[in-house]
Coordinates of C-alpha atoms and ligand atoms in Angstrom, one line a residue:
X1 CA -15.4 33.3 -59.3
X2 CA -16.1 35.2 -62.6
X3 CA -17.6 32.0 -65.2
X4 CA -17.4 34.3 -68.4
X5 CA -15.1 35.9 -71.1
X6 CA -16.8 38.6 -72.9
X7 CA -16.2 38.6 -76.7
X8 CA -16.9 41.6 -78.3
X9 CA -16.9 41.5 -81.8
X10 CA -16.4 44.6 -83.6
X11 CA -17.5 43.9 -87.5
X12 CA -18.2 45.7 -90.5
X13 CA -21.7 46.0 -90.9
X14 CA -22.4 45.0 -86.7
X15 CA -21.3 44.9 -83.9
X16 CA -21.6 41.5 -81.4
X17 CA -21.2 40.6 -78.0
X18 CA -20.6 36.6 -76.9
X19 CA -20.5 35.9 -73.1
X20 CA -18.3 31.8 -73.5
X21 CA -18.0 29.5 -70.4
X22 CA -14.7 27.6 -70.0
X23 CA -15.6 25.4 -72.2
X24 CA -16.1 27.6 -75.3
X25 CA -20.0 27.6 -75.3
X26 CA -21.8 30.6 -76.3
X27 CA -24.1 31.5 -72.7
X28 CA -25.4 35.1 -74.1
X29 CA -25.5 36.9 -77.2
X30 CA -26.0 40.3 -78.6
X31 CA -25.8 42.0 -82.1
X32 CA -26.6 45.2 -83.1
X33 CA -26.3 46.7 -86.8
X34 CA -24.5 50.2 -87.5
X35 CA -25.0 52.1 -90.3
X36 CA -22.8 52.4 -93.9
X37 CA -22.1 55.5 -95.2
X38 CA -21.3 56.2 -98.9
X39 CA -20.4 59.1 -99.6
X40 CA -19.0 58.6 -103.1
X41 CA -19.3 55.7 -105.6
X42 CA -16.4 53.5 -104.1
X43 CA -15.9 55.3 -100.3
X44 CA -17.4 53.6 -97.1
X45 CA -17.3 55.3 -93.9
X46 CA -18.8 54.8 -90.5
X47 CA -19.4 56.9 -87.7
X48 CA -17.1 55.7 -84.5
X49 CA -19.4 57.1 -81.9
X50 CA -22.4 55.2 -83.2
X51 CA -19.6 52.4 -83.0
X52 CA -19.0 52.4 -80.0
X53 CA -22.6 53.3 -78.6
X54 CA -23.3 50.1 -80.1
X55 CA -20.9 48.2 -78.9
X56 CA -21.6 48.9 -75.6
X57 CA -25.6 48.4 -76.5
X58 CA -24.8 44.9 -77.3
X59 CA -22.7 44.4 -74.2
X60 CA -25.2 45.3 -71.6
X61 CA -27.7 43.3 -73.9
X62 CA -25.9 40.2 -73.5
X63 CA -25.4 40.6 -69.8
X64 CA -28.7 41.5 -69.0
X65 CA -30.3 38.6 -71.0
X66 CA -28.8 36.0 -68.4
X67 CA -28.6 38.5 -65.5
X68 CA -24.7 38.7 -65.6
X69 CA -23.2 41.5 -63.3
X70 CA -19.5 42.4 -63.9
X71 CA -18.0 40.6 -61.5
X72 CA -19.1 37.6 -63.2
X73 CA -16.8 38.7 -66.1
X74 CA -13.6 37.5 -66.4
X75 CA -12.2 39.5 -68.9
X76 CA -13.0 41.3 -72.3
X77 CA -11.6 40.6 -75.5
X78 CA -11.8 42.5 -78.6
X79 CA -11.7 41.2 -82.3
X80 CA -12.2 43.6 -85.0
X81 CA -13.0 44.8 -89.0
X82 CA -9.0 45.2 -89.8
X83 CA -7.5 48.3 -90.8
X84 CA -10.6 51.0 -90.9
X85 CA -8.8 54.2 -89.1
X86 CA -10.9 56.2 -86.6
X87 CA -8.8 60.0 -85.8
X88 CA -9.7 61.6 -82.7
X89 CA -9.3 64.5 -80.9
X90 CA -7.2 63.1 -77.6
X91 CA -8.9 65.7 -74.8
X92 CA -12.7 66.1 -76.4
X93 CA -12.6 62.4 -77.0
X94 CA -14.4 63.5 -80.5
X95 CA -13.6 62.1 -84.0
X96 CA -12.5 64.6 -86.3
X97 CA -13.6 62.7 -89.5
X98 CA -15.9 59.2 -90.1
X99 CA -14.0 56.2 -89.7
X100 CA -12.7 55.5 -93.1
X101 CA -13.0 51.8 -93.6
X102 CA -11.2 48.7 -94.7
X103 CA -13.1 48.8 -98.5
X104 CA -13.0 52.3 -99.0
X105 CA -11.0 52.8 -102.0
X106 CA -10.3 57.0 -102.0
X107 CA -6.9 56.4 -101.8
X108 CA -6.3 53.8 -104.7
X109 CA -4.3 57.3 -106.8
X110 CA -1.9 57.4 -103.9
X111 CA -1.1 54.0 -103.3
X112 CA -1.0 53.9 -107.1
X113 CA 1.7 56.9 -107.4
X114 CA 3.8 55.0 -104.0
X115 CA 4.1 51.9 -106.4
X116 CA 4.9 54.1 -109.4
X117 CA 7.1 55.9 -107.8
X118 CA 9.5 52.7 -106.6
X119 CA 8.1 52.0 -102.7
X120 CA 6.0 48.6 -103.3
X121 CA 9.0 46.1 -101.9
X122 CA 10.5 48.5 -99.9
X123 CA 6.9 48.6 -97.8
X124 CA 6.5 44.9 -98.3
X125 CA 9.6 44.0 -97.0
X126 CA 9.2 46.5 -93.9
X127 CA 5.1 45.5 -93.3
X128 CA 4.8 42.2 -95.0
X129 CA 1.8 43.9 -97.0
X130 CA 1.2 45.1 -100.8
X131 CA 0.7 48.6 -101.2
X132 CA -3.2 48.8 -101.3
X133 CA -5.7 51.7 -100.5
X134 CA -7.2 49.0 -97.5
X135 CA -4.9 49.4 -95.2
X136 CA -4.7 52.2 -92.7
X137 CA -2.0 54.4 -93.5
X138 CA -3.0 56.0 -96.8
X139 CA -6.3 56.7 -94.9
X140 CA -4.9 58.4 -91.7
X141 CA -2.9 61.0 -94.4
X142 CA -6.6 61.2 -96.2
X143 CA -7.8 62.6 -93.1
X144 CA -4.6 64.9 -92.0
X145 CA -4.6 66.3 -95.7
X146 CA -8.5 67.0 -96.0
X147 CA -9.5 67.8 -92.9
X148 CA -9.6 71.5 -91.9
X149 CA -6.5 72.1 -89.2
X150 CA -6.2 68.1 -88.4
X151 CA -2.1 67.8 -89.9
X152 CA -1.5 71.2 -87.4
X153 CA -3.4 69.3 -84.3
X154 CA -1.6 66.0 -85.0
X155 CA 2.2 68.1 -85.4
X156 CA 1.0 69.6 -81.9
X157 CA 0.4 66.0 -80.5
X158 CA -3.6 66.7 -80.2
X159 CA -4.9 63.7 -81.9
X160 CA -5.1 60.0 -82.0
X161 CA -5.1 57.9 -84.2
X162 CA -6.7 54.0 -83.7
X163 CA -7.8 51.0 -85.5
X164 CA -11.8 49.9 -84.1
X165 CA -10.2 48.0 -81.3
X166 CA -8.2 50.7 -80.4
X167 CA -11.0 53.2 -80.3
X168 CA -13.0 50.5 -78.1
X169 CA -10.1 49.8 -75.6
X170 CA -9.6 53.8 -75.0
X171 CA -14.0 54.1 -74.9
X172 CA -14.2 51.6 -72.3
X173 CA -11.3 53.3 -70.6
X174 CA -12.6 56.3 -70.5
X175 CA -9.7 57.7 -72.3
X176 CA -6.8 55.7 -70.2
X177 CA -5.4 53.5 -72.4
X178 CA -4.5 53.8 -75.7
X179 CA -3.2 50.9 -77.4
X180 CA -3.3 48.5 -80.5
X181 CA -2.2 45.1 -80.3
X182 CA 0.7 43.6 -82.7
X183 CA -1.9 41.9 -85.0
X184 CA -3.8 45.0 -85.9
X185 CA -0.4 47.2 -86.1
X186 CA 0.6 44.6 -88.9
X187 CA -2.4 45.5 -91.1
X188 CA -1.7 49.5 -91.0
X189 CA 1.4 49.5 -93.6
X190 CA 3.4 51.4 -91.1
X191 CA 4.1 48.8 -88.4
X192 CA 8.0 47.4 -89.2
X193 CA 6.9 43.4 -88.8
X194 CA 10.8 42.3 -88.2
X195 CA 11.7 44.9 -85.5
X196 CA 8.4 45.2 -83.9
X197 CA 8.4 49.0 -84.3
X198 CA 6.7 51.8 -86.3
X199 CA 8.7 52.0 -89.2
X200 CA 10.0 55.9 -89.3
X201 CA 10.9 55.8 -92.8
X202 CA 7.3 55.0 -94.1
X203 CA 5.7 57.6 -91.3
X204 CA 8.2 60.2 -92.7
X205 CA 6.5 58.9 -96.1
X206 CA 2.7 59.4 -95.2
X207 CA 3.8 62.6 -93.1
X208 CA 2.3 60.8 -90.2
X209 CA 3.0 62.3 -86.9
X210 CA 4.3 59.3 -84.6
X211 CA 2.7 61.2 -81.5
X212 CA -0.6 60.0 -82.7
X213 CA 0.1 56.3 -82.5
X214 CA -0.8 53.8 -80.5
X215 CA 1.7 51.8 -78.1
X216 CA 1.9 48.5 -79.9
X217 CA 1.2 45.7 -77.0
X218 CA 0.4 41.7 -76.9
X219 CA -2.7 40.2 -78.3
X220 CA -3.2 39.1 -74.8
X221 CA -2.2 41.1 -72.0
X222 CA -4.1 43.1 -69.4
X223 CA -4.4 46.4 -71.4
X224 CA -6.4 48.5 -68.7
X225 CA -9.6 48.0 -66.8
X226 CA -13.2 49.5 -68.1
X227 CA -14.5 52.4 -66.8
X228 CA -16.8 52.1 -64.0
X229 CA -19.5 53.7 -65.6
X230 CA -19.7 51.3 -68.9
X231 CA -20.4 47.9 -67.6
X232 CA -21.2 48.8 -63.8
X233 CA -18.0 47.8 -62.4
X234 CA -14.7 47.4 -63.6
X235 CA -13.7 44.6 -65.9
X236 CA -10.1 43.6 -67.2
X237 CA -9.9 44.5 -70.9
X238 CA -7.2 41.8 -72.0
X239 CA -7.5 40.4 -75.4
X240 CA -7.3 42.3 -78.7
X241 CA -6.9 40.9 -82.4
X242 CA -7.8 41.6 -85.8
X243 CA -11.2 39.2 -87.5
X244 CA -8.7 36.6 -89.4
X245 CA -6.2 36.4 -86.9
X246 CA -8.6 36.2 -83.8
X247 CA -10.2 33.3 -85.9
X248 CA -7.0 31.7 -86.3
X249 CA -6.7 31.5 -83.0
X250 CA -10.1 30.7 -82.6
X251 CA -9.6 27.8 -84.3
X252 CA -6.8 26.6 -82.5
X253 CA -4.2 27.0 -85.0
X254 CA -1.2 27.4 -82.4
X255 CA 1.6 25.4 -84.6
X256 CA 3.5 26.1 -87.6
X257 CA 1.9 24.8 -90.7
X258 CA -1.5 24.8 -89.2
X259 CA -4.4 26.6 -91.5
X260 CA -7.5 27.8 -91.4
X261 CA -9.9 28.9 -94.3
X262 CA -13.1 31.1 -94.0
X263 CA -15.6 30.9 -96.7
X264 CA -17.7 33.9 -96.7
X265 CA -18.1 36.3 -99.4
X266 CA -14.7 36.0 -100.5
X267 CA -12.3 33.3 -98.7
X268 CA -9.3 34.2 -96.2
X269 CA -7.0 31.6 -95.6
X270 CA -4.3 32.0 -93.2
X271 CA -1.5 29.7 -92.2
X272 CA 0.7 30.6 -88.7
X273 CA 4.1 30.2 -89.7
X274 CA 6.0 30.1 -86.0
X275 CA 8.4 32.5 -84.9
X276 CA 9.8 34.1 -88.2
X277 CA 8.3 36.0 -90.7
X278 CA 7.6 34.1 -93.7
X279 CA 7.9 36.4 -97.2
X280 CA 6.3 35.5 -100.4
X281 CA 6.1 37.3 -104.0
X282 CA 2.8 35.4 -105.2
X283 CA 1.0 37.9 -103.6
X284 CA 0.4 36.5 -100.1
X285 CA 0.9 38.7 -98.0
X286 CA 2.7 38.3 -94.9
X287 CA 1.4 39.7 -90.8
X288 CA 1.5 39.6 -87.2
X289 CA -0.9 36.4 -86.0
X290 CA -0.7 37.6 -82.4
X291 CA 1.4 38.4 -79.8
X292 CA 0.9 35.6 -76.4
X293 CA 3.3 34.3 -73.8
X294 CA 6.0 36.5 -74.4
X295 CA 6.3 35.4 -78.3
X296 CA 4.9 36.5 -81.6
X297 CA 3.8 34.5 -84.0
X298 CA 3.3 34.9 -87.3
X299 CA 1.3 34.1 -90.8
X300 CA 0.7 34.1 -94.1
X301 CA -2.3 35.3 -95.8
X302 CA -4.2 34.9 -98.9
X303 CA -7.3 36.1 -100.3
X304 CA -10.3 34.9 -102.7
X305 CA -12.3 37.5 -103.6
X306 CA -15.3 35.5 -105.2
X307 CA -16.1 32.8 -102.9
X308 CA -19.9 32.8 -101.5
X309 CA -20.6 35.4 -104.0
X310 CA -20.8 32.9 -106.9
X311 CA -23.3 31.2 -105.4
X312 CA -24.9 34.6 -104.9
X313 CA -24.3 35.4 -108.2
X314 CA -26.3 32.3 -109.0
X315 CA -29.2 32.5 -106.8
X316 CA -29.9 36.5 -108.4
X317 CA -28.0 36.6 -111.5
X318 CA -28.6 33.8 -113.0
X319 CA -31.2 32.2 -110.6
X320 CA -30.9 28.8 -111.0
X321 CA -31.0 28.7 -107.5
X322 CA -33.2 30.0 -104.7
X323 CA -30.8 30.1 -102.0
X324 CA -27.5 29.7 -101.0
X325 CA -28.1 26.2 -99.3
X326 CA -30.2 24.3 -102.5
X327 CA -26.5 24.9 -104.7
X328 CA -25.4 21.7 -102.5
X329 CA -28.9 20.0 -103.1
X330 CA -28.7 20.7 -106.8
X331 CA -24.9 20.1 -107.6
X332 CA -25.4 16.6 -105.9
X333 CA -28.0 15.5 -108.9
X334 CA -24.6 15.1 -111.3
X335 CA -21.6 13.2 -110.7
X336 CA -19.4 15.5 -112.5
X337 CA -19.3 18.7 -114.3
X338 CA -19.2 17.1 -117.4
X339 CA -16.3 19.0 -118.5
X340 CA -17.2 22.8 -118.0
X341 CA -15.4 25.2 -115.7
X342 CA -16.4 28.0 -114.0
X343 CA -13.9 31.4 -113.4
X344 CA -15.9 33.5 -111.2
X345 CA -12.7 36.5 -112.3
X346 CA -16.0 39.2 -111.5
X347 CA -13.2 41.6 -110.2
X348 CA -10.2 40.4 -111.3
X349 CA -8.5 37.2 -109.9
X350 CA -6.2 36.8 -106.1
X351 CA -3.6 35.2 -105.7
X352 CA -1.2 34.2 -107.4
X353 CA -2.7 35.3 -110.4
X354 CA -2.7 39.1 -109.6
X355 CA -4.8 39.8 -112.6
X356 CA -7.3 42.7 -112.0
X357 CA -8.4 42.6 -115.5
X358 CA -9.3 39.3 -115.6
X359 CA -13.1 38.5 -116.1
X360 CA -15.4 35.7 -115.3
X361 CA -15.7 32.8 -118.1
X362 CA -17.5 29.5 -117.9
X363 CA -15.9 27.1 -120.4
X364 CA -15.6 23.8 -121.6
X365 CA -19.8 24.2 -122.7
X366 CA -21.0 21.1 -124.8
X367 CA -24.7 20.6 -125.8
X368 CA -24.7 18.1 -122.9
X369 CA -24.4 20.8 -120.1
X370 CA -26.7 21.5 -118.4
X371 CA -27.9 23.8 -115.1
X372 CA -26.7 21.0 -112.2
X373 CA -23.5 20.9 -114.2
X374 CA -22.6 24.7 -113.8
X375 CA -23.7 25.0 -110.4
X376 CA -21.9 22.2 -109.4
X377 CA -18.6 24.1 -111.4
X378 CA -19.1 27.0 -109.3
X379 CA -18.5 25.1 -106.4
X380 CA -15.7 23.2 -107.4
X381 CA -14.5 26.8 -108.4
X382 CA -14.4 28.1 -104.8
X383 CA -12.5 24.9 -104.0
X384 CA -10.6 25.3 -106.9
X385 CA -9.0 29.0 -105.8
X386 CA -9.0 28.0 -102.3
X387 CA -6.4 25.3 -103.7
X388 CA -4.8 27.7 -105.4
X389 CA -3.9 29.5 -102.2
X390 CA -3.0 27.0 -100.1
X391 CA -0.6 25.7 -103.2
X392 CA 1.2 29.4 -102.7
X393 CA 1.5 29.2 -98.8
X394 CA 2.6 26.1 -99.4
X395 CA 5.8 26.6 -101.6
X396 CA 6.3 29.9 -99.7
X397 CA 6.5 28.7 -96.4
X398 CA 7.9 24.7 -97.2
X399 CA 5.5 23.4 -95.0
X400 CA 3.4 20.5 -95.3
X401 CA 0.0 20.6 -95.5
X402 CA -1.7 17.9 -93.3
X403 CA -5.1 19.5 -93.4
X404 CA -7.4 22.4 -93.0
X405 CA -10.2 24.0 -90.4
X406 CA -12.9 25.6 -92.3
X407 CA -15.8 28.4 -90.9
X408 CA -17.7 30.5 -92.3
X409 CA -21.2 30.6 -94.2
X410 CA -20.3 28.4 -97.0
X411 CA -18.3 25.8 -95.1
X412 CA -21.3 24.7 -94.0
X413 CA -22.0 23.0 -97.5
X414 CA -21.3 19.7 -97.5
X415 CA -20.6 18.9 -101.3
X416 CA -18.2 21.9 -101.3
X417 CA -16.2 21.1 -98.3
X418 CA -15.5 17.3 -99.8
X419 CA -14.7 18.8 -103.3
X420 CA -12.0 20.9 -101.7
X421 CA -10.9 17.7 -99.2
X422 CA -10.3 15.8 -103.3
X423 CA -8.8 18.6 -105.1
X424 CA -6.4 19.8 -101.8
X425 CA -6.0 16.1 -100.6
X426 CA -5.9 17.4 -97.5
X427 CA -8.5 16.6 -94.8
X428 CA -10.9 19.3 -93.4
X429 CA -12.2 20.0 -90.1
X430 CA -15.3 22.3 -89.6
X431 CA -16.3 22.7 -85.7
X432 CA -19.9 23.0 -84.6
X433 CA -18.9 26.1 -83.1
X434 CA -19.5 29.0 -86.0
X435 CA -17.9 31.7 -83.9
X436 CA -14.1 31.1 -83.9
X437 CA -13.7 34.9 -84.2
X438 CA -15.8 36.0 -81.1
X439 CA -13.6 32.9 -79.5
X440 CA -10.3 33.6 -80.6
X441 CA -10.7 37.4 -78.9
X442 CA -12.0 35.2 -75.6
X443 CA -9.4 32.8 -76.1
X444 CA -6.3 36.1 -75.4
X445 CA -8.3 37.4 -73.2
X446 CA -8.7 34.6 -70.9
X447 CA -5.2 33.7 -71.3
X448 CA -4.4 37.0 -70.1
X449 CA -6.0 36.5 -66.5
X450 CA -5.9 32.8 -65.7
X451 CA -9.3 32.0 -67.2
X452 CA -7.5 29.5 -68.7
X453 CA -4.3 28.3 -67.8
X454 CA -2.2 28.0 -71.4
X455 CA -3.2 27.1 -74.6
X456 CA -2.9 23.3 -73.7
X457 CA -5.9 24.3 -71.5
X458 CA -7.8 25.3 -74.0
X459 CA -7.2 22.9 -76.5
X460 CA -8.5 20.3 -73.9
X461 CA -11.2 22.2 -71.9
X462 CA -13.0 23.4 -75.5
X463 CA -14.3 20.7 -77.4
X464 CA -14.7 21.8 -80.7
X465 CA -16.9 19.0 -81.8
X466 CA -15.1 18.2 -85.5
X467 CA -16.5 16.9 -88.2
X468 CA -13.5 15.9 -91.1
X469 CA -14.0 15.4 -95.3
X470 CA -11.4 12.9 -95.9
X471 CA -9.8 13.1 -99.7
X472 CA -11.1 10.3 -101.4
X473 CA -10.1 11.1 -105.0
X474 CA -7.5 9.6 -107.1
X475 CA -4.1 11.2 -107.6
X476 CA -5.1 10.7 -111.6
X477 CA -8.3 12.3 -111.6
X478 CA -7.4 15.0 -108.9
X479 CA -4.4 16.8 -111.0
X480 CA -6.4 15.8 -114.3
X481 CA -8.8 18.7 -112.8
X482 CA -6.3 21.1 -111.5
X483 CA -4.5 21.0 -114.9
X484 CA -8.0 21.8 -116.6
X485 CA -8.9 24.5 -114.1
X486 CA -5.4 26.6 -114.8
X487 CA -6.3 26.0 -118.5
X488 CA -9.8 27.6 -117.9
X489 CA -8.3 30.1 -115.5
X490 CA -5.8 31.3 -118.8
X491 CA -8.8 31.9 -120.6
X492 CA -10.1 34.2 -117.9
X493 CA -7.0 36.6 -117.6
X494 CA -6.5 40.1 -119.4
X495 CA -9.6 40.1 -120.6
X496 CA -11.0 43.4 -119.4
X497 CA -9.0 46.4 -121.8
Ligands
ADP1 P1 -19.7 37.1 -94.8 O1 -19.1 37.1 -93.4 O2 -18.6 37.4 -95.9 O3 -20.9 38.0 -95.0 P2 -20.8 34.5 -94.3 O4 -19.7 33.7 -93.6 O5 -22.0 34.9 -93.6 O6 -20.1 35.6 -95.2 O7 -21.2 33.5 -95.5 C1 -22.2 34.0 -96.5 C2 -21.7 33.5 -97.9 O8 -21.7 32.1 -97.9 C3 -22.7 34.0 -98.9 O9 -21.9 34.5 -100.0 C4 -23.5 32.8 -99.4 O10 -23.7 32.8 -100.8 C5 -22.6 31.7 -99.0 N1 -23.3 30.5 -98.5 C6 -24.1 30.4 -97.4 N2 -24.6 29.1 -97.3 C7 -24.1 28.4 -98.3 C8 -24.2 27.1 -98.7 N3 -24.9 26.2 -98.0 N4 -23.6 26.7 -99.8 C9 -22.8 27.6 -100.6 N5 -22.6 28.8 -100.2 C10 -23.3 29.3 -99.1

């Protein structure tokens, strides 16, 4: 009887494997780093056979270090960066171009020309997505346009096309399987979110040949086994999500209304919405959270972009700070900020304000301020724009907010997570377990093959050992701040010419 899922976690800057038991618990882990390629002020690439070499590095790394065999795998799920496009040629198996990632912003002048030109709600309405150089449609063109011969090879149905868990799944199939699952097709701009399809009229758009497309499958299904070769044996590859949406899952968000907000460098915050797509014009956008048991579910999204990065900014910027963890320590010598805000607008400010020339202000500075008093407002700042957020979802979806799950790096301050239990009044839930992602891919995948029975099963076999911040602010005092935050956030917008 096989006692592990393999997770295998394909991220931005590394790749890692986690071998979990039943009952969620990390038994073996591997990570290996890949490198970034810059090859202009603003483009990021990465090469998808070092990828994948990688990826299959940290795989027989983390079997090895407990003297795992693959028959003592269950199944392999795959979570992934979202939306960086790998092109390959389908009978060499060879890339024709870097992978051009998520952040790469070399095709901001097109997206920029499809909104002048008319096409944002037409491709919102279609993919639940603004039109933005991130996702993976403006990229694939990119490479068919600049690439010598690529657009006649894709017309003669010679190349592929894949997000990084698409290119893993046909790797470790030695070519057999090619397929993306319905949470990753949702973050390409080409995937029709109502009718499940590619949409034809935004491929005629991008001139994207449909040939090269992947057949859009479950989140959990048996996709196709691995290759003998890869892992000694074969293994059922049977889970597949994109990072937010595998953490979702991960952290056992399974009903409509529930939420769950990351706090890296930035914050993503997504809320499954049930069985219907959701739509809203603040600027959350609106995607696939999987595909399981025969249904799709789906969610809304919404980002911050400067979350953990404040308290960055203070530790080498400023450095009133000498790491990320002493901004709880010091926040906790005041009781208040004494009336100063912090807008950390570095790069222009999310949801809903939609204001990319907005820039960073602290205000509300009186003689009395002093250093604990603005590191404490840059906390209350992250909370403050989480709130924000969650406020949009909120009207959007008409749901009621009952509480949160937090992960990520800065979740695991204290102070921070009780500032945004008072401002949200919501309760919070952080799990001792930081790797809801790497979970959420094991979670599918072990659906997919009986590992565990439904997700009743896993709700009761994982324990995810919570630990809740409980509002405990007054209704007065709570909207006192919010009303002072939006004035300070006024001050912040339209500032850059
Ligand atoms: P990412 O995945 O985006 O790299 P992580 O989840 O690893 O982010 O979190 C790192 C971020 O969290 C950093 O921006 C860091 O400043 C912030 N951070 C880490 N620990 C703390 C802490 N104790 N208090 C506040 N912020 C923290």
């Amino acid at each position: 009887m096989a006692e592990y899922i393999m997770a295998l976690d394909a991220g931005t800057t590394s790749n890692r494997c986690m071998l979990f038991d039943r009952k969620g618990r990390v038994c073996a882990f591997a990570q290996k780093e890949f490198k970034q390629i810059y090859p202009r002020p603003g483009w990021v690439e990465h090469d998808p056979d070092e990828i994948w070499y990688s990826m299959v590095y940290v795989a027989r790394e983390a079997m090895n270090s407990i003297g795992a065999v693959h028959s003592d795998i269950a199944a392999i799920g795959i979570t992934n960066q979202r939306e960086t496009a790998v092109v390959w040629d389908k009978i060499s198996g060879k890339p024709v171009y870097n992978a051009i990632v998520w952040q790469c912003r070399r095709t901001s002048d097109y997206c920029n020309e499809l909104k002048a030109s008319g096409f944002s709600e037409r491709i919102r309405l279609k993919t639940g997505l603004v039109v933005d150089a991130y996702f993976s449609g403006t990229k694939i063109r990119w490479i068919l346009e600049n690439v010598p011969g690529a657009m006649e090879k894709a017309e003669k149905g010679e190349l592929l096309f894949g997000t990084v868990e698409t290119w893993i799944i046909w790797k470790l199939t030695a070519g057999r399987v090619h397929v993306t699952d319905y949470s990753n097709a949702s973050r390409t701009m080409m995937f029709n979110i109502n009718t499940l399809e590619w949409d034809q009229d935004i491929l005629r758009l991008l001139n994207i040949p449909a040939s090269m497309l992947p057949e859009v499958m479950p989140s959990s299904c048996i996709y196709g086994m691995t290759d003998r070769e890869v892992l000694g044996g074969p293994i059922a590859v049977s889970g597949a999500a994109g990072d937010q949406q595998a953490s979702l899952f991960g952290q056992k968000c399974f009903n409509p209304g529930d939420i769950k907000n990351t706090y890296g460098t930035g914050c993503f915050m997504l809320m499954n919405t049930g069985k219907r797509p959701v739509f809203s014009d603040k600027g959350i956008v609106t995607t696939i959270a999987w595909g399981q048991g025969g249904e799709i579910d789906y969610a809304l999204e919404g980002s911050v972009f400067s979350a953990g990065s404040v308290i960055q900014w203070l530790r080498d910027e400023l450095k009133l700070i000498e790491s990320a963890k002493d901004s709880e320590f010091l926040a906790g010598k005041v009781n208040d900020t004494n009336g100063c805000y912090v807008v950390p607008a570095f790069t222009g400010l999310g949801a809903p304000y939609w204001d990319q020339y907005a820039r960073g202000t602290i205000v509300g500075i009186t003689r009395g301020v002093n250093k604990y008093h603005i590191i404490r407002a840059a906390l209350e700042a992250i909370a403050y724009q989480t709130n924000d957020v969650a406020d949009a979802m909120k009207e959007a979806s008409g749901f009621e907010l009952r509480s949160i799950r937090v992960d990520g790096g800065a979740s695991r301050n204290n102070l921070l997570m009780q500032m945004q239990a008072d401002i949200s009044s919501l309760t919070l839930y952080r799990g001792s377990n930081a790797e809801t992602t790497a979970l959420g891919a094991a979670f599918l995948a072990g659906l997919a093959v009986g590992f565990w029975s439904d997700k009743d099963d896993i709700i009761n076999s994982v324990d995810m050992d919570q630990q809740s911040f409980i509002p405990a602010l007054s209704e007065e005092k709570r909207s006192a701040g919010i009303r002072e935050w939006h004035r300070a956030v006024q001050r912040s917008l339209e500032w850059a010419e």
